[in-house]
Coordinates of C-alpha atoms in Angstrom, one line a residue:
M1 CA -17.4 -38.3 -13.3
Q2 CA -16.1 -35.8 -15.8
M3 CA -18.3 -33.1 -14.3
Y4 CA -16.9 -33.9 -10.8
R5 CA -13.3 -33.7 -12.2
L6 CA -14.2 -30.4 -13.8
K7 CA -15.4 -29.0 -10.5
L8 CA -12.4 -30.3 -8.7
D9 CA -10.0 -28.7 -11.2
L10 CA -11.8 -25.4 -10.9
Q11 CA -11.6 -25.6 -7.2
L12 CA -7.9 -26.3 -7.2
F13 CA -7.4 -23.5 -9.8
S14 CA -9.1 -21.0 -7.5
Q15 CA -6.8 -22.0 -4.6
E16 CA -3.7 -21.3 -6.6
K17 CA -1.8 -18.2 -5.5
T18 CA -1.4 -16.5 -8.9
E19 CA -2.9 -12.9 -8.0
K20 CA -1.0 -10.0 -6.7
A21 CA -1.6 -9.0 -3.1
T22 CA -4.4 -6.4 -2.5
P23 CA -3.7 -3.0 -0.9
K24 CA -5.4 -4.4 2.3
K25 CA -3.2 -7.5 2.4
R26 CA 0.0 -5.3 1.9
A27 CA -1.2 -3.0 4.7
D28 CA -1.9 -5.9 7.1
S29 CA 1.5 -7.4 6.3
R30 CA 3.2 -4.0 6.9
K31 CA 1.4 -3.7 10.3
K32 CA 2.9 -7.2 11.3
G33 CA 6.3 -6.0 10.2
Q34 CA 6.3 -8.1 7.1
V35 CA 8.3 -6.0 4.7
S36 CA 10.8 -6.5 2.0
K37 CA 14.2 -5.7 3.5
S38 CA 17.7 -6.9 3.4
A39 CA 19.5 -7.0 6.8
D40 CA 22.8 -6.7 5.1
F41 CA 21.9 -3.4 3.4
P42 CA 22.3 -1.1 6.6
S43 CA 25.3 -3.0 7.9
S44 CA 27.1 -2.7 4.5
L45 CA 26.3 1.1 4.3
I46 CA 27.5 1.6 7.9
L47 CA 30.9 -0.3 6.9
L48 CA 31.3 1.9 3.8
F49 CA 30.5 5.2 5.3
T50 CA 32.5 4.4 8.5
F51 CA 35.7 3.9 6.5
A52 CA 34.8 6.9 4.3
G53 CA 34.5 8.8 7.5
F54 CA 37.9 7.7 8.5
A55 CA 39.3 8.9 5.2
M56 CA 37.5 12.3 5.4
F57 CA 38.4 13.0 9.1
G58 CA 41.8 11.5 8.9
G59 CA 43.6 14.6 9.8
F60 CA 41.3 15.1 12.9
Y61 CA 41.9 11.5 14.2
K62 CA 45.6 11.8 13.6
Q63 CA 45.7 15.0 15.6
R64 CA 43.7 13.7 18.5
I65 CA 45.7 10.4 18.6
M66 CA 49.0 12.4 18.5
N67 CA 47.8 14.8 21.3
M68 CA 46.7 11.9 23.5
F69 CA 49.9 10.0 23.3
D70 CA 52.1 13.1 23.7
D71 CA 50.2 14.0 26.8
I72 CA 50.6 10.5 28.2
F73 CA 54.3 10.2 27.5
E74 CA 55.3 13.8 28.4
N75 CA 53.0 14.4 31.4
W76 CA 51.4 11.3 32.9
L77 CA 54.2 8.8 32.9
L78 CA 56.1 10.9 35.4
M79 CA 53.1 11.8 37.6
E80 CA 52.9 11.0 41.3
L81 CA 50.8 7.9 41.7
T82 CA 47.8 9.0 43.6
S83 CA 44.1 8.2 43.5
E84 CA 43.3 11.7 42.4
N85 CA 45.8 11.5 39.4
V86 CA 44.7 8.2 38.4
F87 CA 41.1 9.3 38.3
N88 CA 42.1 12.5 36.4
L89 CA 44.0 10.2 33.8
F90 CA 41.2 7.9 33.4
G91 CA 38.7 10.9 32.9
T92 CA 40.9 12.4 30.3
L93 CA 41.4 9.2 28.4
V94 CA 37.7 8.5 28.4
T95 CA 36.9 12.0 27.2
E96 CA 39.4 11.6 24.4
M97 CA 38.0 8.3 23.4
L98 CA 34.4 9.7 23.3
I99 CA 35.6 12.5 21.1
F100 CA 37.4 10.1 18.9
L101 CA 34.5 7.8 18.5
L102 CA 31.6 10.5 18.4
P103 CA 31.9 11.1 14.6
I104 CA 31.9 7.3 13.8
F105 CA 29.0 6.6 16.1
S106 CA 27.0 9.5 14.7
V107 CA 27.7 8.3 11.1
A108 CA 26.9 4.7 12.0
I109 CA 23.6 5.6 13.7
L110 CA 22.5 8.0 10.9
V111 CA 23.4 5.6 8.0
G112 CA 21.7 2.7 9.8
I113 CA 18.5 4.5 10.1
I114 CA 18.7 5.8 6.5
G115 CA 19.4 2.3 5.3
N116 CA 16.2 0.9 6.9
V117 CA 14.1 3.7 6.0
A118 CA 15.3 3.6 2.4
Q119 CA 13.9 0.1 2.1
F120 CA 10.5 0.1 3.7
G121 CA 10.0 3.7 5.1
F122 CA 9.2 4.5 8.6
L123 CA 7.7 1.6 10.5
L124 CA 7.4 1.2 14.2
T125 CA 5.8 -2.2 15.3
G126 CA 6.2 -4.7 18.0
E127 CA 4.6 -7.6 16.2
P128 CA 7.9 -9.4 15.2
L129 CA 8.9 -9.4 18.9
K130 CA 5.8 -11.3 20.1
M131 CA 6.3 -14.8 21.4
K132 CA 5.0 -17.5 19.0
I133 CA 4.6 -21.1 20.0
E134 CA 5.1 -22.4 16.5
K135 CA 8.7 -21.0 16.5
L136 CA 9.6 -23.6 19.1
N137 CA 8.4 -26.5 17.0
P138 CA 11.7 -28.4 16.2
L139 CA 10.1 -29.8 12.9
Q140 CA 9.4 -26.4 11.9
G141 CA 12.9 -25.3 12.7
L142 CA 14.3 -28.3 10.6
K143 CA 12.1 -27.3 7.7
Q144 CA 13.4 -23.8 7.8
L145 CA 16.9 -25.0 8.2
F146 CA 16.8 -27.0 4.8
S147 CA 14.6 -24.4 3.0
M148 CA 15.5 -22.6 -0.1
R149 CA 15.8 -19.4 1.9
S150 CA 18.6 -21.0 4.2
I151 CA 20.4 -22.2 1.0
V152 CA 20.3 -18.9 -0.5
E153 CA 21.5 -17.3 2.8
M154 CA 24.4 -19.8 3.0
L155 CA 25.4 -19.1 -0.7
K156 CA 25.2 -15.4 0.1
S157 CA 27.6 -15.7 3.1
L158 CA 30.0 -17.8 1.0
L159 CA 29.9 -15.2 -1.8
K160 CA 30.7 -12.4 0.8
L161 CA 33.6 -14.3 2.1
L162 CA 34.9 -14.9 -1.3
I163 CA 34.5 -11.3 -2.3
I164 CA 36.2 -10.0 0.9
G165 CA 39.0 -12.4 0.5
V166 CA 39.5 -11.4 -3.2
L167 CA 39.5 -7.7 -2.2
V168 CA 41.9 -8.2 0.7
Y169 CA 44.4 -10.2 -1.5
Q170 CA 44.3 -7.5 -4.3
T171 CA 44.7 -4.6 -2.0
I172 CA 47.7 -6.3 -0.2
A173 CA 49.2 -7.5 -3.5
S174 CA 49.2 -4.0 -5.0
D175 CA 51.1 -2.6 -2.0
W176 CA 53.4 -5.7 -1.5
S177 CA 56.7 -4.0 -2.3
R178 CA 55.9 -1.2 0.2
L179 CA 55.0 -3.8 2.8
L180 CA 58.5 -5.3 2.3
S181 CA 60.2 -2.0 2.9
L182 CA 58.4 -0.9 5.9
S183 CA 61.5 -1.6 8.1
D184 CA 63.2 1.4 6.3
L185 CA 60.4 3.8 7.3
S186 CA 59.8 5.9 10.3
V187 CA 57.0 5.0 12.8
E188 CA 54.9 7.9 11.6
Q189 CA 55.2 6.7 8.0
I190 CA 54.4 3.1 8.9
F191 CA 51.3 4.3 10.9
A192 CA 50.3 6.4 7.9
F193 CA 50.8 3.5 5.4
A194 CA 48.8 1.1 7.6
A195 CA 45.9 3.5 8.1
G196 CA 45.8 4.3 4.3
L197 CA 45.8 0.6 3.5
T198 CA 43.1 -0.2 6.0
V199 CA 40.9 2.6 5.0
S200 CA 41.4 1.7 1.2
M201 CA 40.6 -2.0 1.9
G202 CA 37.5 -1.0 4.0
I203 CA 36.1 1.3 1.3
K204 CA 36.5 -1.3 -1.3
I205 CA 34.9 -4.0 0.8
G206 CA 32.1 -1.6 1.7
V207 CA 31.3 -0.8 -1.9
A208 CA 31.3 -4.5 -2.9
L209 CA 29.1 -5.4 0.1
V210 CA 26.7 -2.5 -0.6
I211 CA 26.2 -3.8 -4.3
L212 CA 25.6 -7.3 -3.0
A213 CA 23.2 -6.1 -0.4
F214 CA 21.2 -4.1 -3.0
A215 CA 21.0 -7.4 -5.0
D216 CA 19.8 -9.2 -1.9
Y217 CA 17.3 -6.4 -1.3
L218 CA 15.8 -7.1 -4.8
Y219 CA 15.8 -10.8 -4.0
Q220 CA 14.1 -10.2 -0.6
K221 CA 11.5 -8.0 -2.4
Y222 CA 10.7 -10.8 -5.1
E223 CA 10.3 -13.4 -2.1
Q224 CA 8.1 -11.0 -0.3
E225 CA 5.8 -10.4 -3.4
K226 CA 5.8 -14.2 -4.0
S227 CA 4.9 -14.9 -0.3
M228 CA 2.1 -12.4 -0.3
R229 CA 0.4 -13.7 -3.6
M230 CA -3.2 -14.6 -3.2
S231 CA -5.6 -17.0 -4.7
K232 CA -8.9 -15.9 -6.4
Q233 CA -10.6 -17.4 -3.5
D234 CA -8.5 -15.4 -1.0
I235 CA -9.5 -12.2 -2.8
K236 CA -13.2 -13.1 -2.7
D237 CA -13.0 -13.9 1.1
E238 CA -11.2 -10.7 1.7
H239 CA -13.9 -8.8 -0.4
K240 CA -16.6 -10.4 1.7
K241 CA -15.0 -9.4 5.0
S242 CA -14.3 -5.8 3.9
E243 CA -17.5 -5.2 2.0
G244 CA -19.8 -7.7 3.4
D245 CA -21.3 -10.9 2.1
P246 CA -23.3 -9.9 -1.0
L247 CA -26.1 -12.3 0.0
V248 CA -26.3 -10.7 3.4
K249 CA -26.2 -7.2 1.8
G250 CA -28.8 -8.2 -0.8
R251 CA -31.1 -9.5 2.0
I252 CA -30.6 -6.1 3.9
R253 CA -31.3 -4.0 0.8
E254 CA -34.5 -6.1 0.3
K255 CA -35.5 -5.6 3.8
Q256 CA -34.9 -1.8 3.5
R257 CA -36.9 -1.6 0.2
R258 CA -39.7 -3.3 1.9
M259 CA -39.7 -1.0 4.8
A260 CA -39.6 2.0 2.5
I261 CA -42.6 0.8 0.6
Q262 CA -44.4 0.1 3.8
R263 CA -43.8 3.7 4.9
M264 CA -44.7 5.0 1.6
M265 CA -48.0 3.0 1.6
Q266 CA -48.8 4.6 5.0
Q267 CA -48.7 8.1 3.3
I268 CA -51.2 7.3 0.6
P269 CA -54.4 8.1 2.8
N270 CA -53.0 11.7 3.0
A271 CA -52.7 12.1 -0.7
D272 CA -55.1 14.4 -2.7
V273 CA -55.1 12.4 -5.9
V274 CA -53.4 9.2 -7.3
I275 CA -52.6 9.5 -11.1
T276 CA -52.4 6.3 -13.0
N277 CA -51.1 5.0 -16.4
P278 CA -53.7 3.1 -15.7
T279 CA -52.1 -0.2 -14.7
H280 CA -48.4 0.3 -15.1
F281 CA -47.8 3.5 -13.2
A282 CA -49.3 5.1 -10.0
I283 CA -48.2 8.4 -8.5
A284 CA -49.8 9.8 -5.2
L285 CA -49.7 13.6 -5.0
K286 CA -50.2 15.9 -2.0
Y287 CA -50.5 19.7 -2.0
D288 CA -51.0 22.0 1.0
S289 CA -50.8 25.7 -0.1
S290 CA -49.8 26.9 3.4
N291 CA -46.7 24.7 3.5
M292 CA -45.9 23.8 0.1
E293 CA -44.8 25.8 -2.8
A294 CA -45.7 23.0 -5.2
P295 CA -47.5 19.6 -5.2
V296 CA -45.2 16.9 -3.7
I297 CA -45.0 13.2 -4.7
I298 CA -45.6 11.1 -1.4
A299 CA -45.8 7.6 -3.2
K300 CA -45.1 6.1 -6.7
G301 CA -44.7 2.6 -8.1
M302 CA -45.0 0.4 -11.1
D303 CA -46.8 -2.9 -11.9
H304 CA -47.7 -4.7 -8.6
V305 CA -46.6 -1.6 -6.4
A306 CA -48.9 0.5 -8.5
L307 CA -51.8 -1.9 -8.1
R308 CA -51.3 -1.8 -4.3
I309 CA -51.3 2.1 -4.3
R310 CA -54.6 2.0 -6.2
E311 CA -56.0 -0.4 -3.8
I312 CA -55.0 1.6 -0.7
A313 CA -56.3 4.8 -2.3
K314 CA -59.7 3.1 -2.9
E315 CA -59.9 1.9 0.5
H316 CA -59.2 5.4 1.9
G317 CA -61.4 7.3 -0.5
V318 CA -58.5 9.0 -2.4
I319 CA -59.6 9.9 -5.9
T320 CA -57.8 8.1 -8.6
M321 CA -57.4 9.8 -12.1
E322 CA -56.0 8.2 -15.3
N323 CA -53.5 10.3 -17.2
K324 CA -51.0 8.3 -19.1
P325 CA -48.5 10.9 -20.2
L326 CA -48.6 12.7 -16.9
A327 CA -48.2 9.6 -14.9
R328 CA -45.3 8.4 -16.9
A329 CA -43.5 11.8 -16.8
L330 CA -44.0 12.1 -13.1
Y331 CA -42.7 8.5 -12.4
E332 CA -39.5 9.1 -14.5
R333 CA -38.6 12.6 -13.6
A334 CA -39.2 12.9 -9.8
E335 CA -38.6 10.9 -6.8
I336 CA -40.6 10.4 -3.6
G337 CA -40.5 13.5 -1.4
D338 CA -39.7 15.7 -4.6
A339 CA -41.9 18.6 -5.8
I340 CA -43.2 18.1 -9.2
P341 CA -41.0 19.6 -12.2
A342 CA -41.9 23.1 -13.0
D343 CA -43.0 22.3 -16.7
L344 CA -45.6 20.0 -15.2
F345 CA -47.3 22.6 -12.9
Q346 CA -50.0 23.3 -15.4
A347 CA -51.1 19.8 -16.0
V348 CA -51.0 18.8 -12.3
A349 CA -52.9 22.0 -11.4
E350 CA -55.7 21.1 -13.8
V351 CA -55.9 17.6 -12.2
L352 CA -56.0 19.0 -8.6
A353 CA -58.6 21.7 -9.6
Y354 CA -60.8 18.8 -10.9
V355 CA -60.2 16.9 -7.7
Y356 CA -61.1 19.7 -5.5
K357 CA -64.1 20.4 -7.5
L358 CA -65.3 16.8 -7.1
K359 CA -64.7 17.1 -3.4
G360 CA -66.6 20.3 -3.2
R361 CA -63.6 22.3 -2.1
V362 CA -61.9 25.2 -3.9
K363 CA -58.3 25.7 -3.6
S364 CA -56.0 27.9 -5.6
S365 CA -53.2 26.3 -7.5

């Protein structure tokens, strides 16, 4: 019973998501558009830089507005009412409005792009736009409605309203005396005061919302990291998928090893000599003076593989010679298909010369 409980506890522990997400998990999440981002960050930057643009280009806007109204009151009010004149007036007003709004639109688009890229880099994916049936589940919708994320979003919205309200009150309260004396000012002065008050209020609100949005971004990043956590079992499963099941890979390696041994055994009948230890090592050598600069190892093995090499050599009449130091040196210092090391040329040459003498052949080493 205790052993069963221990196994159950270990299984539950392996399912706890306590590990950081792997690079593959992060890459897959990014492809799906699941990145840490705050939707308020770009919008708050747009608000801030839009009002900052009004402050920077105030003279330009003032001049364009004055010219437009001057033109309307001085020229267009007394014009003859014809379809051509109406179209000309409409075209002029549209052009003036486009020129008026172009800097603001340009700043808004540029800042919006920068605000998103600054959070998660360049990312183009259509995955979030795909239709998902589970999103239509009302129970899932209710669960999300009363989730911790929804509560945080509601508190965040209330905090934004509170901050905006406080800033509006402070801005108006600081200029309250001037507001009461607006009746004594000219139209141009009233317009300048209202524009200045609006721009000042917009910049203050923009700065406050950018700070709040940055805090929200940090929170979203924390939530994203938390949601991507993996259990130890998840990491093992991912490793199996990416690298392959260790059991399967082991079987493949074993099969490859057997095939390599089988091919090696097929080359033993072509050997000139098999040098043994006598039981632990066996190395089959072949030398062809017309094609090889030095003798080549065509098979080697130890223990039961060495025994099999000796058996095949005996079956095919390949001479076997015992030389313990040479056999161990060849086994440890050269692989199948390699030429023998240079410092072993003399010892191998003596062995081959003896073998050729036994076979009744004479070959130069």
